[in-house]
PDB file of C-alpha atoms and ligand atoms in Angstrom:
ATOM      1  CA  MET F   1       0.000   0.000   0.000  1.00  0.00           C
ATOM      2  CA  SER F   2       1.119   3.523  -0.612  1.00  0.00           C
ATOM      3  CA  LYS F   3      -0.546   6.792   0.190  1.00  0.00           C
ATOM      4  CA  CYS F   4      -2.674   9.009  -1.989  1.00  0.00           C
ATOM      5  CA  HIS F   5      -0.780  12.103  -3.144  1.00  0.00           C
ATOM      6  CA  GLY F   6      -3.999  14.064  -2.704  1.00  0.00           C
ATOM      7  CA  CYS F   7      -5.815  13.094   0.498  1.00  0.00           C
ATOM      8  CA  LEU F   8      -2.903  11.140   2.092  1.00  0.00           C
ATOM      9  CA  LYS F   9      -5.102   8.102   2.706  1.00  0.00           C
ATOM     10  CA  GLU F  10      -3.943   4.586   1.902  1.00  0.00           C
ATOM     11  CA  THR F  11      -4.356   3.517  -1.692  1.00  0.00           C
ATOM     12  CA  ASN F  12      -2.756   1.185  -4.226  1.00  0.00           C
ATOM     13  CA  ASP F  13      -2.082   4.008  -6.617  1.00  0.00           C
ATOM     14  CA  SER F  14      -0.481   7.419  -6.673  1.00  0.00           C
ATOM     15  CA  TYR F  15      -3.922   8.984  -6.362  1.00  0.00           C
ATOM     16  CA  CYS F  16      -7.124   7.456  -5.005  1.00  0.00           C
ATOM     17  CA  ARG F  17     -10.220   7.465  -7.211  1.00  0.00           C
ATOM     18  CA  THR F  18     -11.846  10.322  -5.335  1.00  0.00           C
ATOM     19  CA  CYS F  19      -8.795  12.543  -5.717  1.00  0.00           C
ATOM     20  CA  LEU F  20      -8.391  11.640  -9.412  1.00  0.00           C
ATOM     21  CA  GLN F  21     -11.987  12.697  -9.872  1.00  0.00           C
ATOM     22  CA  LYS F  22     -11.595  15.972  -8.004  1.00  0.00           C
ATOM     23  CA  LEU F  23      -8.195  16.929  -9.384  1.00  0.00           C
ATOM     24  CA  PHE F  24      -8.179  15.550 -12.921  1.00  0.00           C
ATOM     25  CA  ASN F  25     -11.838  14.934 -13.769  1.00  0.00           C
ATOM     26  CA  GLY F  26     -11.288  11.195 -13.303  1.00  0.00           C
ATOM     27  CA  ARG F  27      -8.396  10.869 -15.721  1.00  0.00           C
ATOM     28  CA  LYS F  28      -5.537   8.697 -14.574  1.00  0.00           C
ATOM     29  CA  ILE F  29      -2.809  11.267 -14.628  1.00  0.00           C
ATOM     30  CA  ASN F  30       0.882  10.501 -14.348  1.00  0.00           C
ATOM     31  CA  TYR F  31       2.084  12.217 -11.190  1.00  0.00           C
ATOM     32  CA  ILE F  32       5.563  12.512 -12.668  1.00  0.00           C
ATOM     33  CA  LEU F  33       5.449  15.621 -14.834  1.00  0.00           C
ATOM     34  CA  PRO F  34       6.899  15.310 -18.364  1.00  0.00           C
ATOM     35  CA  PHE F  35       9.394  18.149 -17.739  1.00  0.00           C
ATOM     36  CA  THR F  36      11.918  19.327 -15.172  1.00  0.00           C
ATOM     37  CA  ARG F  37      11.597  22.539 -13.217  1.00  0.00           C
ATOM     38  CA  PRO F  38      11.591  25.413 -15.672  1.00  0.00           C
ATOM     39  CA  GLU F  39      14.697  27.562 -15.434  1.00  0.00           C
ATOM     40  CA  PHE F  40      14.425  30.827 -13.653  1.00  0.00           C
ATOM     41  CA  ASN F  41      17.045  32.860 -11.915  1.00  0.00           C
ATOM     42  CA  GLU F  42      15.251  35.750 -10.404  1.00  0.00           C
ATOM     43  CA  GLN F  43      15.482  35.949  -6.683  1.00  0.00           C
ATOM     44  CA  ARG F  44      12.403  37.977  -5.991  1.00  0.00           C
ATOM     45  CA  MET F  45      13.538  39.003  -2.599  1.00  0.00           C
ATOM     46  CA  ASN F  46      13.886  42.749  -2.602  1.00  0.00           C
ATOM     47  CA  GLN F  47      10.259  43.466  -3.392  1.00  0.00           C
ATOM     48  CA  SER F  48       9.042  43.844   0.125  1.00  0.00           C
ATOM     49  CA  THR F  49      10.643  45.061   3.319  1.00  0.00           C
ATOM     50  CA  ARG F  50       8.835  42.253   5.063  1.00  0.00           C
ATOM     51  CA  LEU F  51      10.190  38.998   3.791  1.00  0.00           C
ATOM     52  CA  SER F  52       7.550  36.380   3.203  1.00  0.00           C
ATOM     53  CA  ILE F  53       7.404  32.982   1.584  1.00  0.00           C
ATOM     54  CA  SER F  54       4.632  34.059  -0.758  1.00  0.00           C
ATOM     55  CA  GLY F  55       6.953  36.871  -1.869  1.00  0.00           C
ATOM     56  CA  VAL F  56       9.583  34.443  -3.121  1.00  0.00           C
ATOM     57  CA  GLN F  57       7.254  31.715  -4.340  1.00  0.00           C
ATOM     58  CA  VAL F  58       7.260  31.127  -8.075  1.00  0.00           C
ATOM     59  CA  LYS F  59       4.149  29.685  -9.697  1.00  0.00           C
ATOM     60  CA  TYR F  60       3.692  27.978 -13.042  1.00  0.00           C
ATOM     61  CA  SER F  61       0.521  27.535 -14.996  1.00  0.00           C
ATOM     62  CA  ALA F  62      -0.376  24.096 -16.371  1.00  0.00           C
ATOM     63  CA  LYS F  63      -3.163  22.356 -18.231  1.00  0.00           C
ATOM     64  CA  LEU F  64      -4.337  18.802 -18.730  1.00  0.00           C
ATOM     65  CA  GLU F  65      -3.287  17.135 -21.976  1.00  0.00           C
ATOM     66  CA  LYS F  66      -4.206  13.482 -22.392  1.00  0.00           C
ATOM     67  CA  LYS F  67      -2.653  11.828 -19.342  1.00  0.00           C
ATOM     68  CA  GLU F  68      -0.265  14.548 -18.372  1.00  0.00           C
ATOM     69  CA  LEU F  69      -0.051  18.059 -17.043  1.00  0.00           C
ATOM     70  CA  VAL F  70       1.858  20.349 -19.371  1.00  0.00           C
ATOM     71  CA  LEU F  71       3.041  23.931 -18.891  1.00  0.00           C
ATOM     72  CA  THR F  72       1.035  26.600 -20.619  1.00  0.00           C
ATOM     73  CA  ASP F  73       0.858  30.369 -20.861  1.00  0.00           C
ATOM     74  CA  GLU F  74      -2.830  30.377 -21.671  1.00  0.00           C
ATOM     75  CA  GLY F  75      -5.818  28.451 -20.459  1.00  0.00           C
ATOM     76  CA  GLY F  76      -4.023  26.998 -17.437  1.00  0.00           C
ATOM     77  CA  ARG F  77      -6.319  25.159 -15.040  1.00  0.00           C
ATOM     78  CA  TYR F  78      -3.600  24.264 -12.559  1.00  0.00           C
ATOM     79  CA  ILE F  79      -0.980  26.127 -10.596  1.00  0.00           C
ATOM     80  CA  LEU F  80       2.331  24.404  -9.883  1.00  0.00           C
ATOM     81  CA  LYS F  81       4.312  25.649  -6.906  1.00  0.00           C
ATOM     82  CA  PRO F  82       7.826  24.191  -6.665  1.00  0.00           C
ATOM     83  CA  ILE F  83      10.328  24.684  -3.852  1.00  0.00           C
ATOM     84  CA  PRO F  84      10.957  28.427  -3.611  1.00  0.00           C
ATOM     85  CA  TYR F  85      14.419  29.937  -3.405  1.00  0.00           C
ATOM     86  CA  GLY F  86      14.992  32.250  -0.486  1.00  0.00           C
ATOM     87  CA  PRO F  87      16.542  32.830   2.898  1.00  0.00           C
ATOM     88  CA  PHE F  88      14.278  30.460   4.800  1.00  0.00           C
ATOM     89  CA  GLN F  89      14.764  27.213   6.688  1.00  0.00           C
ATOM     90  CA  GLN F  90      13.921  23.760   5.342  1.00  0.00           C
ATOM     91  CA  MET F  91      12.670  25.200   2.082  1.00  0.00           C
ATOM     92  CA  ASP F  92      12.575  21.862   0.313  1.00  0.00           C
ATOM     93  CA  ASN F  93       9.686  20.964   2.646  1.00  0.00           C
ATOM     94  CA  ILE F  94       7.538  23.935   1.637  1.00  0.00           C
ATOM     95  CA  PRO F  95       5.469  22.125  -1.043  1.00  0.00           C
ATOM     96  CA  ALA F  96       4.720  19.279   1.411  1.00  0.00           C
ATOM     97  CA  ASN F  97       3.860  21.807   4.113  1.00  0.00           C
ATOM     98  CA  GLU F  98       1.388  23.679   1.930  1.00  0.00           C
ATOM     99  CA  HIS F  99      -0.183  20.440   0.747  1.00  0.00           C
ATOM    100  CA  LEU F 100      -0.541  19.109   4.319  1.00  0.00           C
ATOM    101  CA  THR F 101      -1.957  22.384   5.624  1.00  0.00           C
ATOM    102  CA  MET F 102      -4.522  22.588   2.835  1.00  0.00           C
ATOM    103  CA  GLN F 103      -5.529  18.974   3.542  1.00  0.00           C
ATOM    104  CA  ILE F 104      -5.945  19.670   7.268  1.00  0.00           C
ATOM    105  CA  ALA F 105      -8.065  22.726   6.460  1.00  0.00           C
ATOM    106  CA  SER F 106     -10.306  20.702   4.203  1.00  0.00           C
ATOM    107  CA  GLN F 107     -10.462  17.277   5.852  1.00  0.00           C
ATOM    108  CA  VAL F 108     -10.382  18.230   9.514  1.00  0.00           C
ATOM    109  CA  PHE F 109     -12.135  21.580   9.529  1.00  0.00           C
ATOM    110  CA  ASP F 110     -14.331  21.602   6.409  1.00  0.00           C
ATOM    111  CA  ILE F 111     -12.742  24.782   5.145  1.00  0.00           C
ATOM    112  CA  ASN F 112     -13.508  25.282   1.473  1.00  0.00           C
ATOM    113  CA  THR F 113     -10.271  24.623  -0.466  1.00  0.00           C
ATOM    114  CA  PRO F 114      -9.479  23.875  -4.121  1.00  0.00           C
ATOM    115  CA  PRO F 115      -8.423  20.288  -5.004  1.00  0.00           C
ATOM    116  CA  ASN F 116      -4.670  19.889  -4.567  1.00  0.00           C
ATOM    117  CA  GLY F 117      -1.950  17.273  -4.485  1.00  0.00           C
ATOM    118  CA  ILE F 118       1.727  16.443  -4.667  1.00  0.00           C
ATOM    119  CA  MET F 119       3.446  15.788  -7.999  1.00  0.00           C
ATOM    120  CA  TYR F 120       7.072  15.548  -9.102  1.00  0.00           C
ATOM    121  CA  PHE F 121       9.113  17.077 -11.849  1.00  0.00           C
ATOM    122  CA  LYS F 122      10.767  14.595 -14.208  1.00  0.00           C
ATOM    123  CA  ASP F 123      13.956  14.708 -12.134  1.00  0.00           C
ATOM    124  CA  GLY F 124      12.120  13.858  -8.924  1.00  0.00           C
ATOM    125  CA  GLU F 125      11.771  17.336  -7.429  1.00  0.00           C
ATOM    126  CA  ILE F 126       8.558  17.727  -5.460  1.00  0.00           C
ATOM    127  CA  VAL F 127       5.924  20.248  -6.579  1.00  0.00           C
ATOM    128  CA  TYR F 128       2.647  21.277  -4.953  1.00  0.00           C
ATOM    129  CA  THR F 129      -0.173  21.280  -7.485  1.00  0.00           C
ATOM    130  CA  VAL F 130      -3.493  23.030  -7.034  1.00  0.00           C
ATOM    131  CA  LYS F 131      -6.502  23.393  -9.282  1.00  0.00           C
ATOM    132  CA  ARG F 132      -7.508  26.959 -10.002  1.00  0.00           C
ATOM    133  CA  PHE F 133     -10.835  27.899  -8.494  1.00  0.00           C
ATOM    134  CA  ASP F 134     -11.407  31.013 -10.560  1.00  0.00           C
ATOM    135  CA  VAL F 135     -11.814  29.125 -13.867  1.00  0.00           C
ATOM    136  CA  LEU F 136     -14.907  27.023 -14.501  1.00  0.00           C
ATOM    137  CA  GLU F 137     -15.038  23.760 -16.475  1.00  0.00           C
ATOM    138  CA  ASN F 138     -16.248  25.621 -19.555  1.00  0.00           C
ATOM    139  CA  GLY F 139     -13.219  27.916 -19.367  1.00  0.00           C
ATOM    140  CA  SER F 140     -15.064  31.010 -18.186  1.00  0.00           C
ATOM    141  CA  LYS F 141     -13.383  33.026 -15.503  1.00  0.00           C
ATOM    142  CA  LEU F 142     -14.923  34.142 -12.243  1.00  0.00           C
ATOM    143  CA  LEU F 143     -14.353  37.667 -11.058  1.00  0.00           C
ATOM    144  CA  GLN F 144     -12.182  37.713  -8.012  1.00  0.00           C
ATOM    145  CA  GLU F 145     -10.953  40.550  -5.846  1.00  0.00           C
ATOM    146  CA  ASP F 146      -8.503  40.178  -3.008  1.00  0.00           C
ATOM    147  CA  PHE F 147      -8.785  42.226   0.159  1.00  0.00           C
ATOM    148  CA  ALA F 148      -5.957  44.569  -0.820  1.00  0.00           C
ATOM    149  CA  GLN F 149      -8.037  45.530  -3.855  1.00  0.00           C
ATOM    150  CA  LEU F 150     -11.220  45.785  -1.794  1.00  0.00           C
ATOM    151  CA  ALA F 151      -9.429  47.998   0.731  1.00  0.00           C
ATOM    152  CA  ASN F 152      -7.924  49.970  -2.136  1.00  0.00           C
ATOM    153  CA  ARG F 153      -4.438  49.486  -0.764  1.00  0.00           C
ATOM    154  CA  SER F 154      -1.349  49.167  -2.908  1.00  0.00           C
ATOM    155  CA  GLU F 155       2.360  49.726  -2.541  1.00  0.00           C
ATOM    156  CA  GLU F 156       1.880  53.134  -4.186  1.00  0.00           C
ATOM    157  CA  ASN F 157      -0.659  54.449  -1.709  1.00  0.00           C
ATOM    158  CA  ALA F 158       0.185  52.508   1.441  1.00  0.00           C
ATOM    159  CA  GLY F 159       3.888  51.673   1.253  1.00  0.00           C
ATOM    160  CA  LYS F 160       5.848  48.466   0.929  1.00  0.00           C
ATOM    161  CA  ASN F 161       4.066  46.724   3.786  1.00  0.00           C
ATOM    162  CA  TYR F 162       0.604  47.532   2.465  1.00  0.00           C
ATOM    163  CA  LYS F 163      -0.461  43.883   2.682  1.00  0.00           C
ATOM    164  CA  TYR F 164       0.357  43.740   6.392  1.00  0.00           C
ATOM    165  CA  ASN F 165      -0.471  47.130   7.873  1.00  0.00           C
ATOM    166  CA  TYR F 166      -4.109  46.386   8.406  1.00  0.00           C
ATOM    167  CA  SER F 167      -6.287  44.377  10.793  1.00  0.00           C
ATOM    168  CA  TYR F 168      -8.603  41.386  10.562  1.00  0.00           C
ATOM    169  CA  GLU F 169     -11.283  43.527  12.199  1.00  0.00           C
ATOM    170  CA  GLU F 170     -11.097  45.979   9.290  1.00  0.00           C
ATOM    171  CA  MET F 171     -11.207  43.078   6.837  1.00  0.00           C
ATOM    172  CA  ALA F 172     -14.491  42.051   8.454  1.00  0.00           C
ATOM    173  CA  GLU F 173     -15.768  45.608   8.024  1.00  0.00           C
ATOM    174  CA  LEU F 174     -15.007  45.383   4.323  1.00  0.00           C
ATOM    175  CA  MET F 175     -16.999  42.171   4.161  1.00  0.00           C
ATOM    176  CA  LYS F 176     -19.904  43.860   5.859  1.00  0.00           C
ATOM    177  CA  LYS F 177     -19.804  46.494   3.170  1.00  0.00           C
ATOM    178  CA  TYR F 178     -19.640  44.108   0.211  1.00  0.00           C
ATOM    179  CA  VAL F 179     -21.187  40.810   1.245  1.00  0.00           C
ATOM    180  CA  ALA F 180     -24.965  40.523   1.501  1.00  0.00           C
ATOM    181  CA  ALA F 181     -24.735  37.109   3.162  1.00  0.00           C
ATOM    182  CA  TYR F 182     -22.494  38.616   5.848  1.00  0.00           C
ATOM    183  CA  PRO F 183     -23.764  36.506   8.794  1.00  0.00           C
ATOM    184  CA  VAL F 184     -22.812  33.303   6.957  1.00  0.00           C
ATOM    185  CA  GLU F 185     -19.639  34.483   5.254  1.00  0.00           C
ATOM    186  CA  ILE F 186     -18.174  36.250   8.291  1.00  0.00           C
ATOM    187  CA  GLU F 187     -18.133  32.983  10.225  1.00  0.00           C
ATOM    188  CA  LYS F 188     -16.122  31.454   7.384  1.00  0.00           C
ATOM    189  CA  LEU F 189     -13.644  34.315   7.458  1.00  0.00           C
ATOM    190  CA  TYR F 190     -13.397  34.175  11.241  1.00  0.00           C
ATOM    191  CA  SER F 191     -12.869  30.389  11.096  1.00  0.00           C
ATOM    192  CA  LEU F 192     -10.044  30.890   8.638  1.00  0.00           C
ATOM    193  CA  ILE F 193      -8.407  33.468  10.910  1.00  0.00           C
ATOM    194  CA  VAL F 194      -8.576  31.045  13.864  1.00  0.00           C
ATOM    195  CA  PHE F 195      -7.298  28.212  11.645  1.00  0.00           C
ATOM    196  CA  ASN F 196      -4.322  30.283  10.499  1.00  0.00           C
ATOM    197  CA  TYR F 197      -3.484  31.028  14.112  1.00  0.00           C
ATOM    198  CA  LEU F 198      -3.751  27.370  15.124  1.00  0.00           C
ATOM    199  CA  ILE F 199      -1.655  26.134  12.232  1.00  0.00           C
ATOM    200  CA  CYS F 200       0.984  28.887  12.580  1.00  0.00           C
ATOM    201  CA  ASN F 201       0.340  30.600   9.283  1.00  0.00           C
ATOM    202  CA  GLY F 202       1.962  33.976   9.863  1.00  0.00           C
ATOM    203  CA  ASP F 203       1.540  35.054   6.262  1.00  0.00           C
ATOM    204  CA  ALA F 204      -2.249  35.371   5.986  1.00  0.00           C
ATOM    205  CA  HIS F 205      -2.114  38.921   4.663  1.00  0.00           C
ATOM    206  CA  LEU F 206      -4.624  40.990   2.674  1.00  0.00           C
ATOM    207  CA  LYS F 207      -3.870  39.359  -0.666  1.00  0.00           C
ATOM    208  CA  ASN F 208      -4.320  35.861   0.734  1.00  0.00           C
ATOM    209  CA  PHE F 209      -8.074  36.339   1.153  1.00  0.00           C
ATOM    210  CA  SER F 210     -10.435  37.048  -1.742  1.00  0.00           C
ATOM    211  CA  LEU F 211     -14.064  37.463  -2.660  1.00  0.00           C
ATOM    212  CA  PHE F 212     -15.848  36.293  -5.790  1.00  0.00           C
ATOM    213  CA  ARG F 213     -18.000  38.921  -7.410  1.00  0.00           C
ATOM    214  CA  ASN F 214     -21.252  37.659  -8.843  1.00  0.00           C
ATOM    215  CA  GLU F 215     -21.753  39.859 -11.877  1.00  0.00           C
ATOM    216  CA  GLN F 216     -25.397  39.036 -12.208  1.00  0.00           C
ATOM    217  CA  PHE F 217     -26.353  40.039  -8.685  1.00  0.00           C
ATOM    218  CA  GLY F 218     -23.474  42.374  -7.932  1.00  0.00           C
ATOM    219  CA  ASP F 219     -22.921  40.387  -4.752  1.00  0.00           C
ATOM    220  CA  TYR F 220     -19.762  38.938  -3.205  1.00  0.00           C
ATOM    221  CA  THR F 221     -18.889  35.661  -1.435  1.00  0.00           C
ATOM    222  CA  LEU F 222     -15.640  34.354   0.039  1.00  0.00           C
ATOM    223  CA  THR F 223     -13.488  32.323  -2.387  1.00  0.00           C
ATOM    224  CA  PRO F 224     -11.979  28.996  -1.338  1.00  0.00           C
ATOM    225  CA  ALA F 225      -8.928  29.333   0.916  1.00  0.00           C
ATOM    226  CA  TYR F 226      -5.446  29.292  -0.619  1.00  0.00           C
ATOM    227  CA  ASP F 227      -1.744  29.652   0.262  1.00  0.00           C
ATOM    228  CA  LEU F 228      -2.224  28.003   3.665  1.00  0.00           C
ATOM    229  CA  MET F 229       0.974  26.835   5.335  1.00  0.00           C
ATOM    230  CA  ASN F 230       2.732  26.581   8.692  1.00  0.00           C
ATOM    231  CA  THR F 231       5.198  29.400   8.020  1.00  0.00           C
ATOM    232  CA  LYS F 232       6.750  29.137  11.479  1.00  0.00           C
ATOM    233  CA  MET F 233       8.750  26.096  10.379  1.00  0.00           C
ATOM    234  CA  HIS F 234      10.526  28.142   7.720  1.00  0.00           C
ATOM    235  CA  VAL F 235      10.665  31.731   8.935  1.00  0.00           C
ATOM    236  CA  LYS F 236      12.609  32.301  12.134  1.00  0.00           C
ATOM    237  CA  VAL F 237      11.412  35.760  13.068  1.00  0.00           C
ATOM    238  CA  GLU F 238       7.842  36.463  12.184  1.00  0.00           C
ATOM    239  CA  PRO F 239       4.837  37.877  14.046  1.00  0.00           C
ATOM    240  CA  ASP F 240       2.259  35.212  14.995  1.00  0.00           C
ATOM    241  CA  THR F 241      -0.360  36.793  12.756  1.00  0.00           C
ATOM    242  CA  ALA F 242       0.203  38.594   9.460  1.00  0.00           C
ATOM    243  CA  LEU F 243      -2.306  41.279  10.424  1.00  0.00           C
ATOM    244  CA  GLN F 244      -3.128  42.439  13.905  1.00  0.00           C
ATOM    245  CA  LEU F 245      -6.528  41.330  15.146  1.00  0.00           C
ATOM    246  CA  PHE F 246      -7.875  44.753  16.120  1.00  0.00           C
ATOM    247  CA  LYS F 247      -8.105  48.037  14.313  1.00  0.00           C
ATOM    248  CA  ASP F 248      -7.362  50.064  17.455  1.00  0.00           C
ATOM    249  CA  ASP F 249      -4.832  49.715  20.252  1.00  0.00           C
ATOM    250  CA  PHE F 250      -7.004  47.343  22.252  1.00  0.00           C
ATOM    251  CA  MET F 251      -4.975  44.978  24.397  1.00  0.00           C
ATOM    252  CA  SER F 252      -6.457  42.356  26.670  1.00  0.00           C
ATOM    253  CA  GLU F 253      -4.909  41.856  30.104  1.00  0.00           C
ATOM    254  CA  GLU F 254      -3.634  38.511  28.859  1.00  0.00           C
ATOM    255  CA  PHE F 255      -2.003  40.124  25.842  1.00  0.00           C
ATOM    256  CA  LYS F 256      -0.424  42.806  28.012  1.00  0.00           C
ATOM    257  CA  SER F 257       1.172  40.169  30.206  1.00  0.00           C
ATOM    258  CA  GLY F 258       2.351  37.779  27.505  1.00  0.00           C
ATOM    259  CA  SER F 259       2.383  39.723  24.202  1.00  0.00           C
ATOM    260  CA  LYS F 260       0.602  36.754  22.638  1.00  0.00           C
ATOM    261  CA  TYR F 261      -2.938  36.466  21.416  1.00  0.00           C
ATOM    262  CA  THR F 262      -4.935  33.988  23.482  1.00  0.00           C
ATOM    263  CA  ARG F 263      -8.540  32.839  23.658  1.00  0.00           C
ATOM    264  CA  VAL F 264      -9.858  36.152  25.061  1.00  0.00           C
ATOM    265  CA  ASP F 265      -8.487  38.068  22.090  1.00  0.00           C
ATOM    266  CA  PHE F 266     -10.233  35.799  19.607  1.00  0.00           C
ATOM    267  CA  LEU F 267     -13.446  36.055  21.661  1.00  0.00           C
ATOM    268  CA  GLU F 268     -13.141  39.834  21.526  1.00  0.00           C
ATOM    269  CA  LEU F 269     -12.566  39.791  17.758  1.00  0.00           C
ATOM    270  CA  GLY F 270     -15.611  37.572  17.250  1.00  0.00           C
ATOM    271  CA  LYS F 271     -17.751  39.924  19.322  1.00  0.00           C
ATOM    272  CA  ARG F 272     -16.512  43.004  17.479  1.00  0.00           C
ATOM    273  CA  ILE F 273     -17.317  41.585  14.059  1.00  0.00           C
ATOM    274  CA  GLY F 274     -20.834  40.605  15.054  1.00  0.00           C
ATOM    275  CA  ILE F 275     -20.716  36.861  15.691  1.00  0.00           C
ATOM    276  CA  LYS F 276     -22.782  35.681  18.662  1.00  0.00           C
ATOM    277  CA  THR F 277     -20.706  34.620  21.675  1.00  0.00           C
ATOM    278  CA  ASP F 278     -21.939  31.026  21.731  1.00  0.00           C
ATOM    279  CA  ARG F 279     -21.103  30.663  18.040  1.00  0.00           C
ATOM    280  CA  VAL F 280     -17.642  32.128  18.568  1.00  0.00           C
ATOM    281  CA  GLU F 281     -17.107  29.666  21.431  1.00  0.00           C
ATOM    282  CA  ASN F 282     -18.217  26.826  19.171  1.00  0.00           C
ATOM    283  CA  ILE F 283     -15.865  27.821  16.388  1.00  0.00           C
ATOM    284  CA  ILE F 284     -12.872  28.059  18.714  1.00  0.00           C
ATOM    285  CA  SER F 285     -13.738  24.713  20.340  1.00  0.00           C
ATOM    286  CA  ARG F 286     -13.949  23.107  16.928  1.00  0.00           C
ATOM    287  CA  PHE F 287     -10.390  24.224  16.166  1.00  0.00           C
ATOM    288  CA  THR F 288      -9.002  23.101  19.510  1.00  0.00           C
ATOM    289  CA  SER F 289     -10.644  19.682  19.584  1.00  0.00           C
ATOM    290  CA  LYS F 290      -9.246  17.792  16.596  1.00  0.00           C
ATOM    291  CA  GLU F 291      -5.740  17.051  17.768  1.00  0.00           C
ATOM    292  CA  GLU F 292      -5.692  13.364  16.846  1.00  0.00           C
ATOM    293  CA  LYS F 293      -6.942  13.853  13.322  1.00  0.00           C
ATOM    294  CA  ILE F 294      -4.321  16.550  12.714  1.00  0.00           C
ATOM    295  CA  ILE F 295      -1.522  14.325  14.043  1.00  0.00           C
ATOM    296  CA  GLU F 296      -2.664  11.495  11.786  1.00  0.00           C
ATOM    297  CA  LEU F 297      -2.521  13.687   8.696  1.00  0.00           C
ATOM    298  CA  VAL F 298       0.845  15.192   9.662  1.00  0.00           C
ATOM    299  CA  ASN F 299       2.297  11.703  10.090  1.00  0.00           C
ATOM    300  CA  ASN F 300       0.969  10.638   6.681  1.00  0.00           C
ATOM    301  CA  SER F 301       2.242  13.781   4.980  1.00  0.00           C
ATOM    302  CA  PHE F 302       5.254  14.260   2.699  1.00  0.00           C
ATOM    303  CA  LEU F 303       7.108  16.341   5.294  1.00  0.00           C
ATOM    304  CA  MET F 304      10.440  14.981   6.540  1.00  0.00           C
ATOM    305  CA  ASP F 305      10.083  13.246   9.911  1.00  0.00           C
ATOM    306  CA  GLU F 306      11.838  15.912  11.973  1.00  0.00           C
ATOM    307  CA  LEU F 307       9.473  18.543  10.641  1.00  0.00           C
ATOM    308  CA  LYS F 308       6.433  16.390  11.307  1.00  0.00           C
ATOM    309  CA  ASN F 309       7.245  16.601  14.991  1.00  0.00           C
ATOM    310  CA  ARG F 310       7.847  20.335  14.811  1.00  0.00           C
ATOM    311  CA  TYR F 311       4.536  20.838  13.025  1.00  0.00           C
ATOM    312  CA  ILE F 312       2.714  18.919  15.744  1.00  0.00           C
ATOM    313  CA  GLU F 313       4.510  20.838  18.524  1.00  0.00           C
ATOM    314  CA  ASN F 314       3.825  24.212  16.880  1.00  0.00           C
ATOM    315  CA  VAL F 315       0.129  23.436  16.653  1.00  0.00           C
ATOM    316  CA  ALA F 316      -0.005  22.147  20.236  1.00  0.00           C
ATOM    317  CA  LEU F 317       1.362  25.451  21.529  1.00  0.00           C
ATOM    318  CA  ARG F 318      -1.223  27.464  19.635  1.00  0.00           C
ATOM    319  CA  ARG F 319      -3.985  25.134  20.751  1.00  0.00           C
ATOM    320  CA  ASP F 320      -2.960  25.806  24.355  1.00  0.00           C
ATOM    321  CA  ARG F 321      -3.230  29.533  23.773  1.00  0.00           C
ATOM    322  CA  LEU F 322      -6.646  29.189  22.175  1.00  0.00           C
ATOM    323  CA  MET F 323      -7.869  27.117  25.110  1.00  0.00           C
ATOM    324  CA  ARG F 324      -6.518  29.309  27.885  1.00  0.00           C
TER     325      ARG F 324
HETATM  326 ZN1  LIG H   1      -7.035  10.649  -2.297  1.00  0.00          ZN
END
């Protein structure tokens, strides 16, 4: 038996039937790509004063052709994310980390995510592969706006750290402005914020959240989640959250004493953005109660063993904070 390169469950093949269906419309695709990593030499590291993995990540566009994925400039339905180059630790584990984190989001917490899996370049180098969610089967494209666009923030008008100098509370206010189904969608956004905290994703900035715009009704809904990863394993010095929780200088007593967000801070955020207290409590409990399932997925993942343990320890620490 080997494990499925999509859902990480046991299977006799590289992908289980369910994952083949979700990722490749049922076609039995070769998970070894017919090409090696395309050459590129740019080190995109001086773009931002705040160094982030997403800032150095290179992405390729691919499409399905017979039984293989091939690179394409147009009509790509897949994004390939190889090991990035940059000044981070254990970078060769980044594709496995992103894959694992997306699987935890989807399988353990029912967070809406696009189908994704692990593939390899012809020379054996690992690559994280994800299906685009903004292109429909018939090729038509959905309108998508990220929260930097919604907030009208760019490097030109808000400086190099424009993606980070903002708060999750203000993001919720933007949703209130644009999203008619706010009561439903805000719980999804809030859940994602708690998830990112639990899983140590310190790079969940404004551009890593987006809304779909429904042209017909002029309405917006949250897109599936993307770019989820435990960044703490790769970035030594990084704030725990990409954005601060609150738009003002509010600090709970707990935060004042430990400089770390804990349960009370997330309760306060939930209250401020209009989610009922019992629902906020439920959401937080959901994220603190699935330890075993997370450990199982981590152990089945493509991470190297040493990092599996670190991943589990990182999450345990955050869980403690969310339970305190
Ligand atoms: Zn599978």
